[in-house]
Amino acid sequence: MGLVLPLIVTLGALLAPLGIGYGAEVVLKETVMGKEYRIEKVDGEPGNFWVYWGEEKDKWEPRVWQPKELKEQGPIFYYNMGKKLGEEEKRFPISAVKLMREDIITATQFHDAYFTNNMLPNYMNTFQDNFFAELYNVKGKRLTMGGFEFMKQYRQAIDYPEGEPQRKYVFVQNEPEESSGVGMVQIVYMGAKADDNFLYLPAVRKVRRLAVASVQDYIARSIVRNEDNALSKPQPTQEYKWTGESGLCKYRGKEYPGHGTAADGLLYQNDPNYKGEDHTWVEGIGEPGRIMEVVSKDPGWWYGKQVRLFGLLTGYPWQEDTYDQKGRLIRQMVTNQGIYVAGFKDPRFHWGTIKGIEQSTGFSNRIYSFNIGLDLGIPDDFFQEKTLLKELKDLNAWR
Amino acid sequence: MEKEEYTMKKNIKRTISFLIFCFLLVPWGVDAFELGPFDASFYLLNQTYIRAWHGPDDIMQSRNEFNFELTYSEIPHTTFFINLRPFYDAVYDIEDEGTGGNARHLRSGWAHNLIRNDDRDPFLRECYLDYHLKSTDIRLGRQIVAWGKSDGVYMLDIINPFNYRNPSEFKEELTRIPLWMLNVNQGICDYGTFQLLWIFDKYRSNMFPGFRISQDGYHDWTFNTVTLSNELYVIFDDFFKNALGIPEGYPVVFREPAHNFKNSKFGARWSGLWKGFSYTLNYFYTWSDPFDWPNTGLAATSYAIKRRADRISVFGLSLDKYFEKPLNGVVRLETAYTKNMPFYLPDTNLQERDQIGYMLGYDRWVHKDWLLSFQLWQNFILDPVHHKNAYVGFGATEFDFNTFTVANGLIDPIVSNLTAYLAHDGFFMGDTGHVEFFFLNNLNEGYKWFWTKFRYELTDQINLAIGMNFFWGNEDDLFGQFHDNDNIFFEIKYGFI
């Protein structure tokens, strides 16, 4: 007996690099940004996994709101989904995510090329969806906003000619009733050239050219600001950098009564407006992430620093913390992604929900997306003023 | 007195019945998806205007509207849309001064649109079919089309006439008069869009209180010149009948253009984008508002008035562009050339002249989230008789029977106005507080108009607003004549999608 135990230990040590440990089955072993990323099943706990990245170790457990593929596969799901999107189905030439993972793109370039908070359109030529937002104050008063949007991409490379259209958008708001029918066409250009914005107001039945609004302004009925929007390009007053640190995406954040937590994936399964597959989503827990810091050089900016965590396998912006100039946490956002999209055989990520809490005001916010359409061939001439004059009623407006 | 009380009570019951009717129409607890394949939305709106500073403290308007919209878009490439908007102005039941005090003369034309007043405030407001295929969009039916890039200046924005029941109503959507028309838009590659309009509706014009002589100047918003005309026609009619013994009196006969293809209105517009300029080229073949032509061709010898509209042509251009530093704003330009527009001379004869107008505007954000906008608007009547006090404006109040001329309220052939607009949408939680300020200053006669409104979104469904209007100037100019109409107004709106 005295000899058997050391023999087992020695065998274990020899076999460990091969992914065979003390009864722990290794599901995945990859090198990500120079560190070993490993997923192992937890002994005696089916459905649970250990996730390792370098020295970091965390336990992954399935959650009730997660889709069955994620619950069944565990965190290797991110690797499978990210690889499928990023390498096998390259519909769009740029993979800012791949470039980030290979560390050959600056944080500024990544921010410019990336589709903030909604990674999927990075891979698709056109995107459309309905969106719906809820804003709550500390007393639970609720305000909502909804509408639909269309997007088309034009950027073919990271270094695309300055002044060329990068993306074009049409937004139409359809609730609340007072704002119903308000529409906007936005053309985002490469480089410093200012966006073209056209606003349709039902009250006057006209399209108005808009001056570029302050990126610090709130988007109505949300805690999201124009700067957070995918439409916003890198700001000259901000410094974007990859920090030396990165880590596994984790659950964190305190509980807010009635609203759940900002930083975990628990959402309101009993929400009567949303049913079925759209209600399942993922939140990146267990995926290795890279951290970008955005520091404002303007002492009057609405924040001093933002810390963003991007999944290195999927590219999703799972978490973001915002601090004021004194280092106080003023906002937390998480992005949850759904995985079923109409028209595709296999599950794939789509923009699920953005959730956030603004500590400085006590407001919390949820923004949903549904009725997603990808690469449906929206024509180029749809993204013009005349589209707004038609007073679009739904997502089929361009067909 | 008893009869008046009975009538007042009956009318109040009618008002309450209307509101209950609207209440029952509201799909309480029902959302749009439960209306089968239709998308629906509605709102209930009350707008109450109170004259608070001059004259009697009376209610000028207490308008209750129910707006209902239904959309059906299950058929590919096609959308059907209908908008109903019944209204009832309770001022005729609850007020015995001003507009309300003259209910006997005004009710039939201005109190409601239930089976009446389709020419100014229709119950069936819009009803059209949209068909879209590739680059072609066709809209057929009763609709509203707005041209131009101006705010509150109507040079190119003349496709749909306006209902001037309350000239201080800022929300144009509430006062435009929809028309039956065919509206075709064809995209031409990447160059732009060509629009053709064929308006086959009956003749429709801007509608002013006092259009009927019997309405005199009873309505609070009757323009002085309209009141003056109505009173003069009554005087002439009485003179012809009683002094001259002519039984026909001095008739004013309104002959609308016949409703046929030849009398349709036609519009064409090209719109495109060129070097950052968003531009349009416009042409509209239309009818003027009705003008009062002396039947002999000369006012002094006339014995009747032919109220008729004239054919006019409008050629126009509009463009806008965003300029970066140092302007950091949008510059807008709109210009229109109108051929053969009639104008009243001081001797009340009419003269047709061409006119050209332009608007130059500038919009930018200031202090992060305030929108500031300026407009300079000038209008030139070409080849005028005189260069000062050449034509009769909207404010005339006096007629000199010795010289047989309008004695005041005359305007110059060149009219210049400056406007300023300031707005903020970002007050309170969720940007639910909105404030607007508007100021107009006339550079010729010095009249001014100030409008402001604060709106608060109490909930997703309920909006509350309070606002004010102030007018300055002489009694015989465009806005000075409404000085006694300085008012405070309230709005409450319940909307549901």
mmCIF file of N, CA and C in Angstrom, chain B residues 160-228:
data_model
loop_
_atom_site.group_PDB
_atom_site.id
_atom_site.type_symbol
_atom_site.label_atom_id
_atom_site.label_comp_id
_atom_site.label_asym_id
_atom_site.label_seq_id
_atom_site.Cartn_x
_atom_site.Cartn_y
_atom_site.Cartn_z
ATOM 1 N N ASN B 160 -50.713 70.208 -48.759
ATOM 2 C CA ASN B 160 -51.944 70.137 -47.975
ATOM 3 C C ASN B 160 -52.237 71.511 -47.389
ATOM 4 N N PRO B 161 -53.475 71.967 -47.516
ATOM 5 C CA PRO B 161 -53.826 73.241 -46.869
ATOM 6 C C PRO B 161 -53.898 73.069 -45.358
ATOM 7 N N PHE B 162 -54.044 74.196 -44.675
ATOM 8 C CA PHE B 162 -54.100 74.209 -43.222
ATOM 9 C C PHE B 162 -55.442 74.720 -42.730
ATOM 10 N N ASN B 163 -55.794 74.237 -41.559
ATOM 11 C CA ASN B 163 -56.974 74.710 -40.858
ATOM 12 C C ASN B 163 -56.508 75.721 -39.826
ATOM 13 N N TYR B 164 -56.812 76.998 -40.046
ATOM 14 C CA TYR B 164 -56.346 78.051 -39.155
ATOM 15 C C TYR B 164 -57.326 78.343 -38.028
ATOM 16 N N ARG B 165 -57.924 77.280 -37.485
ATOM 17 C CA ARG B 165 -58.821 77.453 -36.336
ATOM 18 C C ARG B 165 -58.082 78.039 -35.149
ATOM 19 N N ASN B 166 -56.781 77.810 -35.096
ATOM 20 C CA ASN B 166 -55.943 78.353 -34.029
ATOM 21 C C ASN B 166 -54.545 78.533 -34.599
ATOM 22 N N PRO B 167 -54.219 79.714 -35.123
ATOM 23 C CA PRO B 167 -52.932 79.912 -35.783
ATOM 24 C C PRO B 167 -51.735 79.694 -34.863
ATOM 25 N N SER B 168 -51.962 79.675 -33.547
ATOM 26 C CA SER B 168 -50.845 79.455 -32.625
ATOM 27 C C SER B 168 -50.602 77.975 -32.364
ATOM 28 N N GLU B 169 -51.390 77.096 -32.968
ATOM 29 C CA GLU B 169 -51.174 75.659 -32.811
ATOM 30 C C GLU B 169 -49.864 75.281 -33.495
ATOM 31 N N PHE B 170 -48.929 74.796 -32.709
ATOM 32 C CA PHE B 170 -47.587 74.591 -33.226
ATOM 33 C C PHE B 170 -47.423 73.252 -33.921
ATOM 34 N N LYS B 171 -48.237 72.313 -33.495
ATOM 35 C CA LYS B 171 -48.077 70.961 -34.031
ATOM 36 C C LYS B 171 -48.827 70.894 -35.357
ATOM 37 N N GLU B 172 -48.097 71.047 -36.440
ATOM 38 C CA GLU B 172 -48.707 71.157 -37.765
ATOM 39 C C GLU B 172 -49.550 69.945 -38.109
ATOM 40 N N GLU B 173 -49.164 68.809 -37.581
ATOM 41 C CA GLU B 173 -49.867 67.574 -37.897
ATOM 42 C C GLU B 173 -51.330 67.662 -37.493
ATOM 43 N N LEU B 174 -51.633 68.474 -36.504
ATOM 44 C CA LEU B 174 -53.002 68.572 -36.016
ATOM 45 C C LEU B 174 -53.875 69.444 -36.908
ATOM 46 N N THR B 175 -53.237 70.332 -37.678
ATOM 47 C CA THR B 175 -54.037 71.292 -38.437
ATOM 48 C C THR B 175 -53.909 71.150 -39.950
ATOM 49 N N ARG B 176 -53.099 70.239 -40.420
ATOM 50 C CA ARG B 176 -53.061 70.017 -41.873
ATOM 51 C C ARG B 176 -54.361 69.369 -42.319
ATOM 52 N N ILE B 177 -54.783 69.705 -43.514
ATOM 53 C CA ILE B 177 -56.002 69.109 -44.063
ATOM 54 C C ILE B 177 -55.587 68.037 -45.061
ATOM 55 N N PRO B 178 -55.873 66.779 -44.783
ATOM 56 C CA PRO B 178 -55.449 65.712 -45.705
ATOM 57 C C PRO B 178 -56.244 65.752 -47.005
ATOM 58 N N LEU B 179 -55.629 65.234 -48.050
ATOM 59 C CA LEU B 179 -56.246 65.251 -49.377
ATOM 60 C C LEU B 179 -56.165 63.871 -50.017
ATOM 61 N N TRP B 180 -57.135 63.615 -50.878
ATOM 62 C CA TRP B 180 -57.092 62.383 -51.652
ATOM 63 C C TRP B 180 -56.130 62.579 -52.814
ATOM 64 N N MET B 181 -55.152 61.685 -52.892
ATOM 65 C CA MET B 181 -54.162 61.850 -53.959
ATOM 66 C C MET B 181 -53.459 60.536 -54.252
ATOM 67 N N LEU B 182 -52.779 60.545 -55.383
ATOM 68 C CA LEU B 182 -51.880 59.461 -55.736
ATOM 69 C C LEU B 182 -50.466 60.000 -55.574
ATOM 70 N N ASN B 183 -49.664 59.290 -54.818
ATOM 71 C CA ASN B 183 -48.311 59.746 -54.484
ATOM 72 C C ASN B 183 -47.351 58.638 -54.900
ATOM 73 N N VAL B 184 -46.562 58.909 -55.909
ATOM 74 C CA VAL B 184 -45.650 57.887 -56.431
ATOM 75 C C VAL B 184 -44.209 58.358 -56.257
ATOM 76 N N ASN B 185 -43.404 57.497 -55.674
ATOM 77 C CA ASN B 185 -41.983 57.790 -55.505
ATOM 78 C C ASN B 185 -41.174 56.720 -56.212
ATOM 79 N N GLN B 186 -40.284 57.173 -57.084
ATOM 80 C CA GLN B 186 -39.450 56.229 -57.828
ATOM 81 C C GLN B 186 -37.986 56.553 -57.583
ATOM 82 N N GLY B 187 -37.264 55.595 -57.000
ATOM 83 C CA GLY B 187 -35.829 55.776 -56.825
ATOM 84 C C GLY B 187 -35.123 55.590 -58.151
ATOM 85 N N ILE B 188 -34.180 56.447 -58.431
ATOM 86 C CA ILE B 188 -33.418 56.348 -59.683
ATOM 87 C C ILE B 188 -31.983 56.002 -59.308
ATOM 88 N N CYS B 189 -31.670 54.713 -59.337
ATOM 89 C CA CYS B 189 -30.338 54.214 -58.981
ATOM 90 C C CYS B 189 -29.870 54.889 -57.693
ATOM 91 N N ASP B 190 -28.634 55.384 -57.697
ATOM 92 C CA ASP B 190 -28.110 56.064 -56.516
ATOM 93 C C ASP B 190 -28.270 57.565 -56.620
ATOM 94 N N TYR B 191 -28.939 58.027 -57.700
ATOM 95 C CA TYR B 191 -28.986 59.468 -57.940
ATOM 96 C C TYR B 191 -29.995 60.170 -57.050
ATOM 97 N N GLY B 192 -31.138 59.569 -56.846
ATOM 98 C CA GLY B 192 -32.147 60.252 -56.046
ATOM 99 C C GLY B 192 -33.516 59.637 -56.245
ATOM 100 N N THR B 193 -34.516 60.415 -55.882
ATOM 101 C CA THR B 193 -35.895 59.934 -55.941
ATOM 102 C C THR B 193 -36.758 60.957 -56.650
ATOM 103 N N PHE B 194 -37.599 60.459 -57.541
ATOM 104 C CA PHE B 194 -38.533 61.324 -58.246
ATOM 105 C C PHE B 194 -39.929 61.063 -57.691
ATOM 106 N N GLN B 195 -40.603 62.130 -57.309
ATOM 107 C CA GLN B 195 -41.946 62.011 -56.740
ATOM 108 C C GLN B 195 -42.963 62.712 -57.639
ATOM 109 N N LEU B 196 -44.071 62.011 -57.867
ATOM 110 C CA LEU B 196 -45.176 62.611 -58.624
ATOM 111 C C LEU B 196 -46.414 62.600 -57.752
ATOM 112 N N LEU B 197 -47.103 63.729 -57.735
ATOM 113 C CA LEU B 197 -48.350 63.803 -56.981
ATOM 114 C C LEU B 197 -49.488 64.145 -57.949
ATOM 115 N N TRP B 198 -50.574 63.411 -57.803
ATOM 116 C CA TRP B 198 -51.799 63.774 -58.523
ATOM 117 C C TRP B 198 -52.888 63.891 -57.463
ATOM 118 N N ILE B 199 -53.292 65.106 -57.199
ATOM 119 C CA ILE B 199 -54.293 65.347 -56.163
ATOM 120 C C ILE B 199 -55.646 65.465 -56.847
ATOM 121 N N PHE B 200 -56.425 64.422 -56.731
ATOM 122 C CA PHE B 200 -57.701 64.374 -57.428
ATOM 123 C C PHE B 200 -58.885 64.691 -56.515
ATOM 124 N N ASP B 201 -58.569 65.186 -55.350
ATOM 125 C CA ASP B 201 -59.612 65.560 -54.384
ATOM 126 C C ASP B 201 -60.396 66.754 -54.928
ATOM 127 N N LYS B 202 -61.502 67.055 -54.300
ATOM 128 C CA LYS B 202 -62.233 68.291 -54.597
ATOM 129 C C LYS B 202 -61.318 69.470 -54.260
ATOM 130 N N TYR B 203 -61.718 70.639 -54.719
ATOM 131 C CA TYR B 203 -60.953 71.830 -54.371
ATOM 132 C C TYR B 203 -60.971 72.020 -52.858
ATOM 133 N N ARG B 204 -59.784 72.152 -52.303
ATOM 134 C CA ARG B 204 -59.654 72.412 -50.877
ATOM 135 C C ARG B 204 -58.674 73.555 -50.691
ATOM 136 N N SER B 205 -58.992 74.449 -49.772
ATOM 137 C CA SER B 205 -58.114 75.592 -49.526
ATOM 138 C C SER B 205 -57.802 75.675 -48.047
ATOM 139 N N ASN B 206 -56.917 76.577 -47.703
ATOM 140 C CA ASN B 206 -56.727 76.893 -46.286
ATOM 141 C C ASN B 206 -58.069 77.361 -45.734
ATOM 142 N N MET B 207 -58.373 76.954 -44.516
ATOM 143 C CA MET B 207 -59.653 77.304 -43.929
ATOM 144 C C MET B 207 -59.443 78.302 -42.804
ATOM 145 N N PHE B 208 -60.141 79.405 -42.887
ATOM 146 C CA PHE B 208 -60.028 80.464 -41.877
ATOM 147 C C PHE B 208 -61.374 80.659 -41.200
ATOM 148 N N PRO B 209 -61.401 80.884 -39.897
ATOM 149 C CA PRO B 209 -62.661 81.309 -39.281
ATOM 150 C C PRO B 209 -63.133 82.608 -39.929
ATOM 151 N N GLY B 210 -64.423 82.683 -40.170
ATOM 152 C CA GLY B 210 -64.956 83.879 -40.822
ATOM 153 C C GLY B 210 -65.085 83.721 -42.306
ATOM 154 N N PHE B 211 -64.819 82.545 -42.805
ATOM 155 C CA PHE B 211 -64.946 82.321 -44.251
ATOM 156 C C PHE B 211 -66.391 82.571 -44.684
ATOM 157 N N ARG B 212 -67.312 82.173 -43.832
ATOM 158 C CA ARG B 212 -68.720 82.488 -44.114
ATOM 159 C C ARG B 212 -69.018 83.871 -43.555
ATOM 160 N N ILE B 213 -69.694 84.673 -44.339
ATOM 161 C CA ILE B 213 -69.980 86.054 -43.940
ATOM 162 C C ILE B 213 -70.739 86.096 -42.620
ATOM 163 N N SER B 214 -71.620 85.105 -42.432
ATOM 164 C CA SER B 214 -72.424 85.096 -41.207
ATOM 165 C C SER B 214 -71.571 84.927 -39.960
ATOM 166 N N GLN B 215 -70.367 84.443 -40.123
ATOM 167 C CA GLN B 215 -69.482 84.264 -38.968
ATOM 168 C C GLN B 215 -68.795 85.551 -38.567
ATOM 169 N N ASP B 216 -68.901 86.541 -39.452
ATOM 170 C CA ASP B 216 -68.380 87.884 -39.137
ATOM 171 C C ASP B 216 -66.975 87.772 -38.545
ATOM 172 N N GLY B 217 -66.807 88.326 -37.365
ATOM 173 C CA GLY B 217 -65.526 88.225 -36.664
ATOM 174 C C GLY B 217 -65.711 87.570 -35.325
ATOM 175 N N TYR B 218 -66.710 86.713 -35.224
ATOM 176 C CA TYR B 218 -67.084 86.158 -33.925
ATOM 177 C C TYR B 218 -66.048 85.219 -33.333
ATOM 178 N N HIS B 219 -65.362 84.514 -34.201
ATOM 179 C CA HIS B 219 -64.380 83.555 -33.700
ATOM 180 C C HIS B 219 -63.158 84.310 -33.197
ATOM 181 N N ASP B 220 -62.604 83.877 -32.078
ATOM 182 C CA ASP B 220 -61.449 84.574 -31.480
ATOM 183 C C ASP B 220 -60.278 84.706 -32.438
ATOM 184 N N TRP B 221 -60.165 83.744 -33.363
ATOM 185 C CA TRP B 221 -59.009 83.747 -34.254
ATOM 186 C C TRP B 221 -59.349 84.224 -35.667
ATOM 187 N N THR B 222 -60.408 84.986 -35.794
ATOM 188 C CA THR B 222 -60.709 85.554 -37.108
ATOM 189 C C THR B 222 -59.730 86.673 -37.407
ATOM 190 N N PHE B 223 -59.112 86.631 -38.558
ATOM 191 C CA PHE B 223 -58.210 87.711 -38.943
ATOM 192 C C PHE B 223 -59.013 88.994 -39.172
ATOM 193 N N ASN B 224 -58.424 90.111 -38.785
ATOM 194 C CA ASN B 224 -59.106 91.408 -38.899
ATOM 195 C C ASN B 224 -59.613 91.658 -40.306
ATOM 196 N N THR B 225 -58.798 91.344 -41.283
ATOM 197 C CA THR B 225 -59.183 91.637 -42.668
ATOM 198 C C THR B 225 -60.414 90.826 -43.062
ATOM 199 N N VAL B 226 -60.510 89.632 -42.554
ATOM 200 C CA VAL B 226 -61.684 88.803 -42.836
ATOM 201 C C VAL B 226 -62.906 89.420 -42.175
ATOM 202 N N THR B 227 -62.761 89.848 -40.948
ATOM 203 C CA THR B 227 -63.869 90.517 -40.247
ATOM 204 C C THR B 227 -64.276 91.776 -41.002
ATOM 205 N N LEU B 228 -63.299 92.551 -41.420
ATOM 206 C CA LEU B 228 -63.584 93.799 -42.145
ATOM 207 C C LEU B 228 -64.352 93.491 -43.423
#
